[in-house]
Structure formats: structure tokens, C-alpha cells
Short mmCIF file of C-alpha atoms in Angstrom, two decimals:
data_model
loop_
_atom_site.label_atom_id
_atom_site.label_comp_id
_atom_site.label_asym_id
_atom_site.label_seq_id
_atom_site.Cartn_x
_atom_site.Cartn_y
_atom_site.Cartn_z
CA MET P 23 -11.59 -7.51 -2.11
CA THR P 24 -13.41 -4.15 -1.40
CA VAL P 25 -11.89 -0.81 -2.74
CA GLU P 26 -10.55 0.00 0.33
CA SER P 27 -9.03 -3.04 0.81
CA ALA P 28 -7.27 -2.84 -2.55
CA ARG P 29 -5.89 0.32 -1.74
CA ILE P 30 -4.43 -0.72 1.36
CA SER P 31 -2.74 -3.61 -0.20
CA ALA P 32 -1.34 -1.35 -2.70
CA ARG P 33 0.19 0.77 -0.26
CA THR P 34 1.26 -2.05 1.90
CA SER P 35 2.95 -3.44 -1.21
CA GLU P 36 4.76 -0.19 -2.17
CA ALA P 37 5.72 -0.09 1.60
CA ALA P 38 7.17 -3.52 1.21
CA ARG P 39 9.23 -2.54 -2.25
CA ARG P 40 10.50 0.58 -0.79
CA LEU P 41 12.06 -1.63 2.06
CA LEU P 42 13.18 -4.24 -0.33
CA ARG P 43 14.76 -1.51 -2.47
CA GLU P 44 16.37 -0.05 0.71
CA GLN P 45 18.04 -3.66 1.66
CA GLY P 46 19.53 -4.13 -1.85
CA ALA P 47 17.00 -6.60 -3.10
CA ASP P 48 17.06 -4.69 -6.51
CA THR P 49 20.74 -5.27 -6.84
CA LEU P 50 21.05 -8.78 -5.49
CA ALA P 51 21.78 -11.22 -8.03
CA HIS P 52 19.35 -13.81 -8.57
CA PRO P 53 17.89 -16.35 -11.14
CA GLY P 54 16.56 -14.36 -13.66
CA GLY P 55 17.88 -11.21 -12.55
CA THR P 56 17.93 -9.64 -9.27
CA LEU P 57 15.95 -10.94 -6.42
CA LEU P 58 13.65 -7.91 -6.44
CA SER P 59 12.52 -8.90 -9.87
CA HIS P 60 12.21 -12.76 -8.38
CA LEU P 61 10.19 -11.54 -5.76
CA ASP P 62 7.71 -9.69 -7.54
CA ARG P 63 7.33 -12.81 -10.10
CA VAL P 64 6.42 -15.01 -7.14
CA ALA P 65 3.93 -12.59 -5.71
CA ARG P 66 2.45 -12.26 -9.02
CA GLN P 67 1.98 -16.01 -9.64
CA LEU P 68 0.65 -16.16 -6.08
CA SER P 69 -2.19 -13.60 -7.19
CA LEU P 70 -2.83 -15.15 -10.20
CA TRP P 71 -3.29 -18.73 -8.24
CA GLY P 72 -6.02 -15.96 -6.10
CA ALA P 73 -3.85 -15.80 -2.96
CA ARG P 74 -5.14 -13.86 -0.19
CA PRO P 75 -3.27 -10.29 -0.05
CA ALA P 76 -1.32 -11.30 2.87
CA LEU P 77 -0.02 -14.22 0.95
CA GLN P 78 0.67 -12.21 -2.11
CA LEU P 79 2.80 -10.04 0.44
CA ALA P 80 4.58 -12.97 2.19
CA GLY P 81 5.54 -13.80 -1.62
CA LEU P 82 6.91 -10.38 -2.28
CA CYS P 83 9.09 -10.42 0.85
CA HIS P 84 9.63 -14.32 1.53
CA ALA P 85 13.74 -13.81 1.19
CA PHE P 86 13.62 -11.04 3.63
CA TYR P 87 15.48 -13.10 6.51
CA GLY P 88 17.16 -15.68 4.09
CA THR P 89 15.93 -19.06 3.46
CA ASP P 90 17.15 -22.54 3.67
CA GLY P 91 17.68 -22.52 -0.14
CA PHE P 92 18.78 -18.89 -0.41
CA ALA P 93 21.13 -17.34 2.58
CA PRO P 94 21.50 -13.80 2.02
CA ALA P 95 19.28 -12.08 4.37
CA LEU P 96 18.14 -8.58 3.48
CA LEU P 97 17.47 -8.08 7.34
CA PRO P 98 18.13 -10.34 10.35
CA TRP P 99 15.70 -12.47 11.95
CA ASP P 100 15.54 -10.43 14.82
CA GLN P 101 14.26 -7.55 13.56
CA ARG P 102 10.80 -8.68 12.58
CA GLY P 103 9.20 -5.50 13.77
CA ARG P 104 10.79 -3.33 10.47
CA LEU P 105 9.13 -5.89 8.01
CA ARG P 106 6.08 -6.52 10.20
CA SER P 107 5.73 -2.74 9.99
CA ALA P 108 6.02 -2.40 6.14
CA ILE P 109 3.55 -5.61 5.52
CA GLY P 110 1.39 -6.34 8.49
CA ALA P 111 1.49 -9.06 11.31
CA GLU P 112 -0.15 -11.63 9.02
CA ALA P 113 1.99 -11.40 5.95
CA GLU P 114 5.38 -11.12 8.17
CA THR P 115 4.31 -13.84 10.33
CA VAL P 116 3.98 -16.19 6.61
CA VAL P 117 7.37 -14.67 5.66
CA TYR P 118 8.93 -15.72 9.14
CA PHE P 119 7.51 -19.18 9.09
CA TYR P 120 8.96 -19.86 5.38
CA ALA P 121 11.99 -18.68 6.28
CA SER P 122 12.78 -20.26 9.52
CA CYS P 123 11.94 -23.75 8.06
CA ASP P 124 14.41 -26.38 7.92
CA ARG P 125 13.45 -27.96 4.61
CA ARG P 126 15.01 -31.25 4.96
CA ALA P 127 12.97 -32.00 8.10
CA THR P 128 9.97 -30.35 7.09
CA TYR P 129 9.40 -31.57 3.36
CA PRO P 130 8.99 -35.10 4.08
CA VAL P 131 6.28 -34.52 6.79
CA LEU P 132 4.67 -31.73 5.54
CA THR P 133 1.18 -33.43 5.49
CA ALA P 134 1.21 -35.13 8.79
CA PRO P 135 -1.34 -34.00 11.36
CA ASP P 136 0.99 -33.79 13.85
CA MET P 137 4.36 -32.84 12.17
CA ARG P 138 6.33 -30.40 14.54
CA LEU P 139 8.24 -27.60 12.46
CA ARG P 140 11.86 -26.72 13.39
CA ASP P 141 12.88 -23.27 13.33
CA ARG P 142 16.31 -23.04 11.99
CA PHE P 143 16.84 -19.88 13.68
CA THR P 144 16.18 -20.62 17.34
CA GLY P 145 15.78 -24.48 17.41
CA ARG P 146 12.58 -24.42 18.86
CA SER P 147 9.71 -26.72 17.31
CA HIS P 148 5.96 -26.07 17.21
CA THR P 149 3.11 -27.60 15.60
CA PRO P 150 1.56 -25.59 12.74
CA THR P 151 -1.71 -24.99 11.83
CA LEU P 152 -3.14 -26.30 8.37
CA GLN P 153 -3.28 -22.63 7.47
CA GLU P 154 0.33 -22.37 7.92
CA LYS P 155 1.01 -25.34 6.10
CA ARG P 156 -1.08 -24.27 2.78
CA ASP P 157 0.74 -20.85 2.99
CA PHE P 158 4.16 -22.64 2.87
CA ALA P 159 3.18 -25.36 0.32
CA GLU P 160 1.87 -22.40 -1.98
CA LEU P 161 4.78 -20.04 -1.41
CA THR P 162 6.98 -23.13 -2.02
CA ALA P 163 5.36 -24.06 -5.26
CA ALA P 164 5.45 -20.13 -6.54
CA ASN P 165 8.91 -19.70 -5.44
CA GLU P 166 10.54 -23.13 -6.91
CA LEU P 167 8.09 -22.75 -10.00
CA ASP P 168 9.29 -19.53 -10.83
CA ILE P 169 13.23 -20.69 -10.49
CA ALA P 170 12.12 -23.66 -13.07
CA ARG P 171 10.41 -21.64 -15.61
CA ILE P 172 13.30 -19.41 -15.94
CA ASP P 173 16.53 -21.68 -15.24
CA ASP P 174 16.67 -24.77 -17.82
CA ASP P 175 19.74 -26.43 -15.42
CA PHE P 176 17.79 -25.71 -12.28
CA ARG P 177 14.63 -27.41 -13.98
CA GLU P 178 17.15 -30.44 -15.11
CA ARG P 179 18.62 -30.93 -11.71
CA CYS P 180 15.73 -30.66 -9.33
CA GLY P 181 12.54 -30.70 -11.54
CA ALA P 182 11.89 -34.37 -10.70
CA GLY P 183 12.38 -33.97 -6.94
CA LEU P 184 9.87 -30.83 -6.84
CA LEU P 185 7.42 -32.87 -8.82
CA THR P 186 7.58 -35.66 -6.23
CA LEU P 187 7.42 -33.16 -3.46
CA PHE P 188 4.44 -31.26 -5.07
CA THR P 189 2.71 -34.52 -5.48
CA ARG P 190 3.22 -35.49 -1.91
CA ILE P 191 1.93 -32.16 -0.59
CA ARG P 192 -0.70 -31.65 -3.22
CA PRO P 193 -3.45 -31.90 -0.55
CA LEU P 194 -2.21 -28.45 0.92
CA LEU P 195 -2.04 -26.79 -2.80
CA THR P 196 -4.80 -24.56 -4.47
CA PRO P 197 -5.61 -26.23 -8.02
CA GLY P 198 -4.25 -23.72 -10.04
CA ALA P 199 -0.76 -24.37 -8.06
CA TRP P 200 -1.20 -27.91 -8.91
CA GLN P 201 -1.94 -27.22 -12.49
CA ASP P 202 1.11 -25.25 -12.59
CA CYS P 203 3.46 -27.93 -10.84
CA THR P 204 2.69 -30.69 -13.64
CA ALA P 205 2.98 -27.68 -16.49
CA VAL P 206 6.45 -26.65 -15.62
CA LEU P 207 7.80 -29.80 -14.09
CA GLY P 208 5.78 -32.49 -15.62
CA PRO P 209 7.15 -34.85 -18.71
#
């Protein structure tokens, strides 16, 4: 990363944090503290795995529109322009993909070349690119592993199922993400 791109990334990250605070992420309860503290940990984890800046920003903002597993939304999905202005189109597209995903329909078929993603907001379907699938898998791993690290009950209830999921989607995960999946969720 160049010095200029690092500066842009830091500015963009601060704009995202400002918007997160304006929308109440710093006061919304989440395992391990507040939603903002969780989002910071997810972005940091993605950085440790070597994710590109856009994916790190998406990790920081992944719950803006709510998710299939976390209903509270900081912004309605039809106000995507506000988030896009703060973090850029590439990162916002990852956030929307993550938020709009119907997990029950997507998880079992994520590695299939012709899988269709059903948008839970619009009901429309499309075939995601390999990069979209990789981003989704990596962000899912960072998100779920953060909760599993700090919440023993969650890890006990969901750990085996998550390890099964991550084993199935392993071809989409970076080596660092897979290593953490087995370290956190393995026997």
C-alpha cells in the first residue's frame, strides 16, 4: 500500500467511524460490548489476514443495514448512498452483499459455481462473482470468529456448525482465516 492510499484509507476509516457513532453503533449492545467495538475487532481481524482496504472497511461497516443474523440496522438499505459516500462504492457493495444475504439459502451452496444469491431485501437473485463469494466468506469468518472468541456460550452452541460451514467453504478463505477457524473452533 502506498503512503497516499494509506492516508486515504485512514481518512475513509475515520469517516466510517463518525457515521457509525452518529447512527448509534457505539451505544448498541453486542456480544463483547458495543456494536462498534465488535465492528472494530472484525476490521482489525481482516487486516491481520491481509485483506485489502475495501474489505477491511466493509468489515468495519458490515452491520449497517442489519444482517440475517443481527436485525438492528443503523441505516435502511435504501439509503445506501450515505454509506457509499463515507466508505466508497467497492466497500459498500461488500456491505450490501453481506447484509442482503439469506444465509440459510446461501451457506449450503456458496462454493457452487452457478449458485444464486437471493437478496433478502428485494427478493431478486443474481450469480455472485468469485471475488464476491471470497469477500463474503472472509467477512463471515471474521465476524463469527470474533463472537466465538468472546462468548463461550455462543462457541459452545454454534462452534461445531460454524466449523462445518468453514470447512465446506475453505476454498474461499485465505490461509490465515482458515488457520483461525481451526484454532478458535477446533477440538
